[in-house]
């Protein structure tokens, strides 16, 4: 059976508090594996996705600043 992979832009430890609320999952280096979305706490999943988008935007902005300098 395959799992859905959710890649995080920060470390798994940075979102440990959210992972506790998520539901059944496994983690790898920078990755969260979900076997069944029906068992996942959807509001927490949304928070994880928002966190990842904010982190990606922060990294992108830092890269843009360093490229200009």
mmCIF file as gemmi writes it, N, C-alpha and C atoms, coordinates in Angstrom:
data_model
loop_
_atom_site.group_PDB
_atom_site.id
_atom_site.type_symbol
_atom_site.label_atom_id
_atom_site.label_alt_id
_atom_site.label_comp_id
_atom_site.label_asym_id
_atom_site.label_entity_id
_atom_site.label_seq_id
_atom_site.pdbx_PDB_ins_code
_atom_site.Cartn_x
_atom_site.Cartn_y
_atom_site.Cartn_z
_atom_site.occupancy
_atom_site.B_iso_or_equiv
_atom_site.pdbx_formal_charge
_atom_site.auth_seq_id
_atom_site.auth_asym_id
_atom_site.pdbx_PDB_model_num
ATOM 1 N N . UNK Axp A 1 ? 0.84 -1.181 0 1 0 ? 1 A 1
ATOM 2 C CA . UNK Axp A 1 ? 0 0 0 1 0 ? 1 A 1
ATOM 3 C C . UNK Axp A 1 ? 0.881 1.238 0 1 0 ? 1 A 1
ATOM 4 N N . UNK Axp A 2 ? 0.561 2.18 -0.839 1 0 ? 2 A 1
ATOM 5 C CA . UNK Axp A 2 ? 1.368 3.387 -0.892 1 0 ? 2 A 1
ATOM 6 C C . UNK Axp A 2 ? 0.837 4.441 0.068 1 0 ? 2 A 1
ATOM 7 N N . UNK Axp A 3 ? 1.699 5.377 0.395 1 0 ? 3 A 1
ATOM 8 C CA . UNK Axp A 3 ? 1.345 6.465 1.296 1 0 ? 3 A 1
ATOM 9 C C . UNK Axp A 3 ? 1.445 7.782 0.541 1 0 ? 3 A 1
ATOM 10 N N . UNK Axp A 4 ? 0.757 8.777 1.053 1 0 ? 4 A 1
ATOM 11 C CA . UNK Axp A 4 ? 0.889 10.131 0.533 1 0 ? 4 A 1
ATOM 12 C C . UNK Axp A 4 ? 2.069 10.758 1.253 1 0 ? 4 A 1
ATOM 13 N N . UNK Axp A 5 ? 2.963 11.367 0.494 1 0 ? 5 A 1
ATOM 14 C CA . UNK Axp A 5 ? 4.141 12.007 1.076 1 0 ? 5 A 1
ATOM 15 C C . UNK Axp A 5 ? 3.931 13.506 1.124 1 0 ? 5 A 1
ATOM 16 N N . UNK Axp A 6 ? 4.148 14.081 2.279 1 0 ? 6 A 1
ATOM 17 C CA . UNK Axp A 6 ? 4.072 15.523 2.468 1 0 ? 6 A 1
ATOM 18 C C . UNK Axp A 6 ? 5.468 15.992 2.848 1 0 ? 6 A 1
ATOM 19 N N . UNK Axp A 7 ? 6.1 16.739 1.951 1 0 ? 7 A 1
ATOM 20 C CA . UNK Axp A 7 ? 7.447 17.213 2.203 1 0 ? 7 A 1
ATOM 21 C C . UNK Axp A 7 ? 7.381 18.547 2.923 1 0 ? 7 A 1
ATOM 22 N N . UNK Axp A 8 ? 8.125 18.67 3.998 1 0 ? 8 A 1
ATOM 23 C CA . UNK Axp A 8 ? 8.12 19.901 4.788 1 0 ? 8 A 1
ATOM 24 C C . UNK Axp A 8 ? 9.396 20.684 4.518 1 0 ? 8 A 1
ATOM 25 N N . UNK Axp A 9 ? 9.266 22.016 4.537 1 0 ? 9 A 1
ATOM 26 C CA . UNK Axp A 9 ? 10.424 22.864 4.265 1 0 ? 9 A 1
ATOM 27 C C . UNK Axp A 9 ? 11.255 23.122 5.511 1 0 ? 9 A 1
ATOM 28 N N . UNK Axp A 10 ? 10.726 22.769 6.662 1 0 ? 10 A 1
ATOM 29 C CA . UNK Axp A 10 ? 11.487 22.866 7.9 1 0 ? 10 A 1
ATOM 30 C C . UNK Axp A 10 ? 11.733 21.446 8.395 1 0 ? 10 A 1
ATOM 31 N N . UNK Axp A 11 ? 12.336 21.324 9.531 1 0 ? 11 A 1
ATOM 32 C CA . UNK Axp A 11 ? 12.566 19.979 10.056 1 0 ? 11 A 1
ATOM 33 C C . UNK Axp A 11 ? 11.28 19.447 10.679 1 0 ? 11 A 1
ATOM 34 N N . UNK Axp A 12 ? 11.178 18.16 10.736 1 0 ? 12 A 1
ATOM 35 C CA . UNK Axp A 12 ? 10.016 17.526 11.348 1 0 ? 12 A 1
ATOM 36 C C . UNK Axp A 12 ? 9.903 17.958 12.809 1 0 ? 12 A 1
ATOM 37 N N . UNK Axp A 13 ? 11.023 18.179 13.462 1 0 ? 13 A 1
ATOM 38 C CA . UNK Axp A 13 ? 11.015 18.613 14.859 1 0 ? 13 A 1
ATOM 39 C C . UNK Axp A 13 ? 10.352 19.98 15.017 1 0 ? 13 A 1
ATOM 40 N N . UNK Axp A 14 ? 10.468 20.844 13.995 1 0 ? 14 A 1
ATOM 41 C CA . UNK Axp A 14 ? 9.863 22.174 14.061 1 0 ? 14 A 1
ATOM 42 C C . UNK Axp A 14 ? 8.345 22.125 14.102 1 0 ? 14 A 1
ATOM 43 N N . UNK Axp A 15 ? 7.767 21.06 13.615 1 0 ? 15 A 1
ATOM 44 C CA . UNK Axp A 15 ? 6.302 20.933 13.583 1 0 ? 15 A 1
ATOM 45 C C . UNK Axp A 15 ? 5.819 19.782 14.464 1 0 ? 15 A 1
ATOM 46 N N . UNK Axp A 16 ? 6.634 19.395 15.427 1 0 ? 16 A 1
ATOM 47 C CA . UNK Axp A 16 ? 6.305 18.255 16.293 1 0 ? 16 A 1
ATOM 48 C C . UNK Axp A 16 ? 4.982 18.449 17.018 1 0 ? 16 A 1
ATOM 49 N N . UNK Axp A 17 ? 4.698 19.679 17.448 1 0 ? 17 A 1
ATOM 50 C CA . UNK Axp A 17 ? 3.437 19.928 18.151 1 0 ? 17 A 1
ATOM 51 C C . UNK Axp A 17 ? 2.237 19.659 17.249 1 0 ? 17 A 1
ATOM 52 N N . UNK Axp A 18 ? 2.347 20.01 15.972 1 0 ? 18 A 1
ATOM 53 C CA . UNK Axp A 18 ? 1.262 19.737 15.032 1 0 ? 18 A 1
ATOM 54 C C . UNK Axp A 18 ? 1.168 18.247 14.716 1 0 ? 18 A 1
ATOM 55 N N . UNK Axp A 19 ? 2.301 17.586 14.625 1 0 ? 19 A 1
ATOM 56 C CA . UNK Axp A 19 ? 2.3 16.16 14.31 1 0 ? 19 A 1
ATOM 57 C C . UNK Axp A 19 ? 1.597 15.347 15.383 1 0 ? 19 A 1
ATOM 58 N N . UNK Axp A 20 ? 1.687 15.81 16.634 1 0 ? 20 A 1
ATOM 59 C CA . UNK Axp A 20 ? 1.002 15.116 17.726 1 0 ? 20 A 1
ATOM 60 C C . UNK Axp A 20 ? -0.512 15.136 17.533 1 0 ? 20 A 1
ATOM 61 N N . UNK Axp A 21 ? -1.021 16.16 16.871 1 0 ? 21 A 1
ATOM 62 C CA . UNK Axp A 21 ? -2.461 16.331 16.667 1 0 ? 21 A 1
ATOM 63 C C . UNK Axp A 21 ? -2.937 15.763 15.328 1 0 ? 21 A 1
ATOM 64 N N . UNK Axp A 22 ? -2.013 15.402 14.446 1 0 ? 22 A 1
ATOM 65 C CA . UNK Axp A 22 ? -2.335 15.054 13.064 1 0 ? 22 A 1
ATOM 66 C C . UNK Axp A 22 ? -3.132 13.764 12.91 1 0 ? 22 A 1
ATOM 67 N N . UNK Axp A 23 ? -2.763 12.763 13.652 1 0 ? 23 A 1
ATOM 68 C CA . UNK Axp A 23 ? -3.357 11.439 13.47 1 0 ? 23 A 1
ATOM 69 C C . UNK Axp A 23 ? -2.279 10.477 13 1 0 ? 23 A 1
ATOM 70 N N . UNK Axp A 24 ? -2.666 9.284 12.573 1 0 ? 24 A 1
ATOM 71 C CA . UNK Axp A 24 ? -1.679 8.259 12.203 1 0 ? 24 A 1
ATOM 72 C C . UNK Axp A 24 ? -0.791 8.701 11.04 1 0 ? 24 A 1
ATOM 73 N N . UNK Axp A 25 ? 0.519 8.657 11.271 1 0 ? 25 A 1
ATOM 74 C CA . UNK Axp A 25 ? 1.491 9.049 10.248 1 0 ? 25 A 1
ATOM 75 C C . UNK Axp A 25 ? 2.854 8.465 10.608 1 0 ? 25 A 1
ATOM 76 N N . UNK Axp A 26 ? 3.749 8.533 9.661 1 0 ? 26 A 1
ATOM 77 C CA . UNK Axp A 26 ? 5.158 8.199 9.892 1 0 ? 26 A 1
ATOM 78 C C . UNK Axp A 26 ? 5.961 9.368 9.384 1 0 ? 26 A 1
ATOM 79 N N . UNK Axp A 27 ? 7.17 9.511 9.904 1 0 ? 27 A 1
ATOM 80 C CA . UNK Axp A 27 ? 8.02 10.615 9.455 1 0 ? 27 A 1
ATOM 81 C C . UNK Axp A 27 ? 9.351 10.089 8.939 1 0 ? 27 A 1
ATOM 82 N N . UNK Axp A 28 ? 9.914 10.855 8.039 1 0 ? 28 A 1
ATOM 83 C CA . UNK Axp A 28 ? 11.257 10.621 7.535 1 0 ? 28 A 1
ATOM 84 C C . UNK Axp A 28 ? 12.002 11.938 7.643 1 0 ? 28 A 1
ATOM 85 N N . UNK Axp A 29 ? 13.13 12.025 7.008 1 0 ? 29 A 1
ATOM 86 C CA . UNK Axp A 29 ? 13.902 13.265 7.03 1 0 ? 29 A 1
ATOM 87 C C . UNK Axp A 29 ? 13.18 14.287 6.143 1 0 ? 29 A 1
ATOM 88 N N . UNK Axp A 30 ? 12.528 15.259 6.774 1 0 ? 30 A 1
ATOM 89 C CA . UNK Axp A 30 ? 11.823 16.293 6.036 1 0 ? 30 A 1
ATOM 90 C C . UNK Axp A 30 ? 10.565 15.818 5.33 1 0 ? 30 A 1
ATOM 91 N N . UNK Axp A 31 ? 10.005 14.694 5.755 1 0 ? 31 A 1
ATOM 92 C CA . UNK Axp A 31 ? 8.849 14.135 5.062 1 0 ? 31 A 1
ATOM 93 C C . UNK Axp A 31 ? 7.877 13.521 6.071 1 0 ? 31 A 1
ATOM 94 N N . UNK Axp A 32 ? 6.594 13.676 5.766 1 0 ? 32 A 1
ATOM 95 C CA . UNK Axp A 32 ? 5.54 13.07 6.578 1 0 ? 32 A 1
ATOM 96 C C . UNK Axp A 32 ? 4.753 12.139 5.659 1 0 ? 32 A 1
ATOM 97 N N . UNK Axp A 33 ? 4.573 10.902 6.083 1 0 ? 33 A 1
ATOM 98 C CA . UNK Axp A 33 ? 3.853 9.908 5.283 1 0 ? 33 A 1
ATOM 99 C C . UNK Axp A 33 ? 2.474 9.67 5.879 1 0 ? 33 A 1
ATOM 100 N N . UNK Axp A 34 ? 1.454 9.809 5.035 1 0 ? 34 A 1
ATOM 101 C CA . UNK Axp A 34 ? 0.074 9.611 5.451 1 0 ? 34 A 1
ATOM 102 C C . UNK Axp A 34 ? -0.499 8.434 4.672 1 0 ? 34 A 1
ATOM 103 N N . UNK Axp A 35 ? -0.996 7.428 5.367 1 0 ? 35 A 1
ATOM 104 C CA . UNK Axp A 35 ? -1.56 6.261 4.681 1 0 ? 35 A 1
ATOM 105 C C . UNK Axp A 35 ? -3.023 6.462 4.325 1 0 ? 35 A 1
ATOM 106 N N . UNK Axp A 36 ? -3.772 7.11 5.179 1 0 ? 36 A 1
ATOM 107 C CA . UNK Axp A 36 ? -5.208 7.218 4.963 1 0 ? 36 A 1
ATOM 108 C C . UNK Axp A 36 ? -5.676 8.609 5.386 1 0 ? 36 A 1
ATOM 109 N N . UNK Axp A 37 ? -6.067 9.428 4.43 1 0 ? 37 A 1
ATOM 110 C CA . UNK Axp A 37 ? -6.498 10.788 4.758 1 0 ? 37 A 1
ATOM 111 C C . UNK Axp A 37 ? -7.762 10.817 5.608 1 0 ? 37 A 1
ATOM 112 N N . UNK Axp A 38 ? -8.56 9.777 5.544 1 0 ? 38 A 1
ATOM 113 C CA . UNK Axp A 38 ? -9.786 9.738 6.338 1 0 ? 38 A 1
ATOM 114 C C . UNK Axp A 38 ? -9.487 9.745 7.841 1 0 ? 38 A 1
ATOM 115 N N . UNK Axp A 39 ? -8.303 9.295 8.232 1 0 ? 39 A 1
ATOM 116 C CA . UNK Axp A 39 ? -7.933 9.237 9.65 1 0 ? 39 A 1
ATOM 117 C C . UNK Axp A 39 ? -7.109 10.439 10.103 1 0 ? 39 A 1
ATOM 118 N N . UNK Axp A 40 ? -6.917 11.399 9.225 1 0 ? 40 A 1
ATOM 119 C CA . UNK Axp A 40 ? -6.078 12.566 9.522 1 0 ? 40 A 1
ATOM 120 C C . UNK Axp A 40 ? -6.962 13.72 9.987 1 0 ? 40 A 1
ATOM 121 N N . UNK Axp A 41 ? -6.47 14.458 10.965 1 0 ? 41 A 1
ATOM 122 C CA . UNK Axp A 41 ? -7.185 15.634 11.468 1 0 ? 41 A 1
ATOM 123 C C . UNK Axp A 41 ? -6.977 16.772 10.466 1 0 ? 41 A 1
ATOM 124 N N . UNK Axp A 42 ? -8.007 17.048 9.674 1 0 ? 42 A 1
ATOM 125 C CA . UNK Axp A 42 ? -7.901 17.984 8.55 1 0 ? 42 A 1
ATOM 126 C C . UNK Axp A 42 ? -7.449 19.395 8.953 1 0 ? 42 A 1
ATOM 127 N N . UNK Axp A 43 ? -7.981 19.989 10.025 1 0 ? 43 A 1
ATOM 128 C CA . UNK Axp A 43 ? -7.502 21.324 10.4 1 0 ? 43 A 1
ATOM 129 C C . UNK Axp A 43 ? -5.995 21.353 10.699 1 0 ? 43 A 1
ATOM 130 N N . UNK Axp A 44 ? -5.489 20.286 11.28 1 0 ? 44 A 1
ATOM 131 C CA . UNK Axp A 44 ? -4.06 20.215 11.567 1 0 ? 44 A 1
ATOM 132 C C . UNK Axp A 44 ? -3.266 20.067 10.278 1 0 ? 44 A 1
ATOM 133 N N . UNK Axp A 45 ? -3.752 19.282 9.35 1 0 ? 45 A 1
ATOM 134 C CA . UNK Axp A 45 ? -3.093 19.145 8.053 1 0 ? 45 A 1
ATOM 135 C C . UNK Axp A 45 ? -3.019 20.497 7.357 1 0 ? 45 A 1
ATOM 136 N N . UNK Axp A 46 ? -4.094 21.261 7.411 1 0 ? 46 A 1
ATOM 137 C CA . UNK Axp A 46 ? -4.1 22.602 6.821 1 0 ? 46 A 1
ATOM 138 C C . UNK Axp A 46 ? -3.061 23.501 7.486 1 0 ? 46 A 1
ATOM 139 N N . UNK Axp A 47 ? -2.938 23.399 8.805 1 0 ? 47 A 1
ATOM 140 C CA . UNK Axp A 47 ? -1.928 24.194 9.523 1 0 ? 47 A 1
ATOM 141 C C . UNK Axp A 47 ? -0.526 23.806 9.077 1 0 ? 47 A 1
ATOM 142 N N . UNK Axp A 48 ? -0.283 22.504 8.89 1 0 ? 48 A 1
ATOM 143 C CA . UNK Axp A 48 ? 1.03 22.045 8.416 1 0 ? 48 A 1
ATOM 144 C C . UNK Axp A 48 ? 1.331 22.601 7.024 1 0 ? 48 A 1
ATOM 145 N N . UNK Axp A 49 ? 0.347 22.594 6.162 1 0 ? 49 A 1
ATOM 146 C CA . UNK Axp A 49 ? 0.542 23.104 4.808 1 0 ? 49 A 1
ATOM 147 C C . UNK Axp A 49 ? 0.807 24.605 4.848 1 0 ? 49 A 1
ATOM 148 N N . UNK Axp A 50 ? 0.033 25.343 5.644 1 0 ? 50 A 1
ATOM 149 C CA . UNK Axp A 50 ? 0.262 26.791 5.774 1 0 ? 50 A 1
ATOM 150 C C . UNK Axp A 50 ? 1.644 27.087 6.322 1 0 ? 50 A 1
ATOM 151 N N . UNK Axp A 51 ? 2.059 26.313 7.311 1 0 ? 51 A 1
ATOM 152 C CA . UNK Axp A 51 ? 3.396 26.483 7.884 1 0 ? 51 A 1
ATOM 153 C C . UNK Axp A 51 ? 4.458 26.285 6.797 1 0 ? 51 A 1
ATOM 154 N N . UNK Axp A 52 ? 4.29 25.257 5.987 1 0 ? 52 A 1
ATOM 155 C CA . UNK Axp A 52 ? 5.247 24.988 4.916 1 0 ? 52 A 1
ATOM 156 C C . UNK Axp A 52 ? 5.285 26.094 3.889 1 0 ? 52 A 1
ATOM 157 N N . UNK Axp A 53 ? 4.138 26.637 3.541 1 0 ? 53 A 1
ATOM 158 C CA . UNK Axp A 53 ? 4.097 27.739 2.575 1 0 ? 53 A 1
ATOM 159 C C . UNK Axp A 53 ? 4.77 28.993 3.127 1 0 ? 53 A 1
ATOM 160 N N . UNK Axp A 54 ? 4.534 29.3 4.396 1 0 ? 54 A 1
ATOM 161 C CA . UNK Axp A 54 ? 5.186 30.463 5.018 1 0 ? 54 A 1
ATOM 162 C C . UNK Axp A 54 ? 6.696 30.272 5.074 1 0 ? 54 A 1
ATOM 163 N N . UNK Axp A 55 ? 7.123 29.07 5.419 1 0 ? 55 A 1
ATOM 164 C CA . UNK Axp A 55 ? 8.556 28.779 5.499 1 0 ? 55 A 1
ATOM 165 C C . UNK Axp A 55 ? 9.2 28.872 4.117 1 0 ? 55 A 1
ATOM 166 N N . UNK Axp A 56 ? 8.52 28.372 3.092 1 0 ? 56 A 1
ATOM 167 C CA . UNK Axp A 56 ? 9.045 28.447 1.727 1 0 ? 56 A 1
ATOM 168 C C . UNK Axp A 56 ? 9.157 29.904 1.278 1 0 ? 56 A 1
ATOM 169 N N . UNK Axp A 57 ? 8.166 30.723 1.617 1 0 ? 57 A 1
ATOM 170 C CA . UNK Axp A 57 ? 8.205 32.145 1.264 1 0 ? 57 A 1
ATOM 171 C C . UNK Axp A 57 ? 9.35 32.844 1.976 1 0 ? 57 A 1
ATOM 172 N N . UNK Axp A 58 ? 9.587 32.485 3.243 1 0 ? 58 A 1
ATOM 173 C CA . UNK Axp A 58 ? 10.685 33.086 4.001 1 0 ? 58 A 1
ATOM 174 C C . UNK Axp A 58 ? 12.021 32.726 3.374 1 0 ? 58 A 1
ATOM 175 N N . UNK Axp A 59 ? 12.181 31.471 3.004 1 0 ? 59 A 1
ATOM 176 C CA . UNK Axp A 59 ? 13.432 31.01 2.371 1 0 ? 59 A 1
ATOM 177 C C . UNK Axp A 59 ? 13.629 31.701 1.027 1 0 ? 59 A 1
ATOM 178 N N . UNK Axp A 60 ? 12.547 31.82 0.257 1 0 ? 60 A 1
ATOM 179 C CA . UNK Axp A 60 ? 12.623 32.48 -1.044 1 0 ? 60 A 1
ATOM 180 C C . UNK Axp A 60 ? 13.021 33.941 -0.907 1 0 ? 60 A 1
ATOM 181 N N . UNK Axp A 61 ? 12.425 34.638 0.062 1 0 ? 61 A 1
ATOM 182 C CA . UNK Axp A 61 ? 12.75 36.046 0.287 1 0 ? 61 A 1
ATOM 183 C C . UNK Axp A 61 ? 14.218 36.209 0.694 1 0 ? 61 A 1
ATOM 184 N N . UNK Axp A 62 ? 14.719 35.319 1.541 1 0 ? 62 A 1
ATOM 185 C CA . UNK Axp A 62 ? 16.124 35.377 1.952 1 0 ? 62 A 1
ATOM 186 C C . UNK Axp A 62 ? 17.034 35.131 0.763 1 0 ? 62 A 1
ATOM 187 N N . UNK Axp A 63 ? 16.653 34.206 -0.109 1 0 ? 63 A 1
ATOM 188 C CA . UNK Axp A 63 ? 17.44 33.931 -1.302 1 0 ? 63 A 1
ATOM 189 C C . UNK Axp A 63 ? 17.457 35.146 -2.224 1 0 ? 63 A 1
ATOM 190 N N . UNK Axp A 64 ? 16.312 35.785 -2.415 1 0 ? 64 A 1
ATOM 191 C CA . UNK Axp A 64 ? 16.224 36.964 -3.269 1 0 ? 64 A 1
ATOM 192 C C . UNK Axp A 64 ? 17.09 38.092 -2.718 1 0 ? 64 A 1
ATOM 193 N N . UNK Axp A 65 ? 17.064 38.302 -1.392 1 0 ? 65 A 1
ATOM 194 C CA . UNK Axp A 65 ? 17.901 39.345 -0.794 1 0 ? 65 A 1
ATOM 195 C C . UNK Axp A 65 ? 19.376 39.06 -1 1 0 ? 65 A 1
ATOM 196 N N . UNK Axp A 66 ? 19.771 37.794 -0.854 1 0 ? 66 A 1
ATOM 197 C CA . UNK Axp A 66 ? 21.19 37.461 -1.001 1 0 ? 66 A 1
ATOM 198 C C . UNK Axp A 66 ? 21.627 37.546 -2.455 1 0 ? 66 A 1
ATOM 199 N N . UNK Axp A 67 ? 20.719 37.29 -3.388 1 0 ? 67 A 1
ATOM 200 C CA . UNK Axp A 67 ? 21.05 37.362 -4.813 1 0 ? 67 A 1
ATOM 201 C C . UNK Axp A 67 ? 21.257 38.812 -5.247 1 0 ? 67 A 1
ATOM 202 N N . UNK Axp A 68 ? 20.565 39.745 -4.611 1 0 ? 68 A 1
ATOM 203 C CA . UNK Axp A 68 ? 20.701 41.16 -4.953 1 0 ? 68 A 1
ATOM 204 C C . UNK Axp A 68 ? 21.961 41.775 -4.352 1 0 ? 68 A 1
ATOM 205 N N . UNK Axp A 69 ? 22.403 41.213 -3.242 1 0 ? 69 A 1
ATOM 206 C CA . UNK Axp A 69 ? 23.504 41.803 -2.494 1 0 ? 69 A 1
ATOM 207 C C . UNK Axp A 69 ? 24.804 41.373 -2.985 1 0 ? 69 A 1
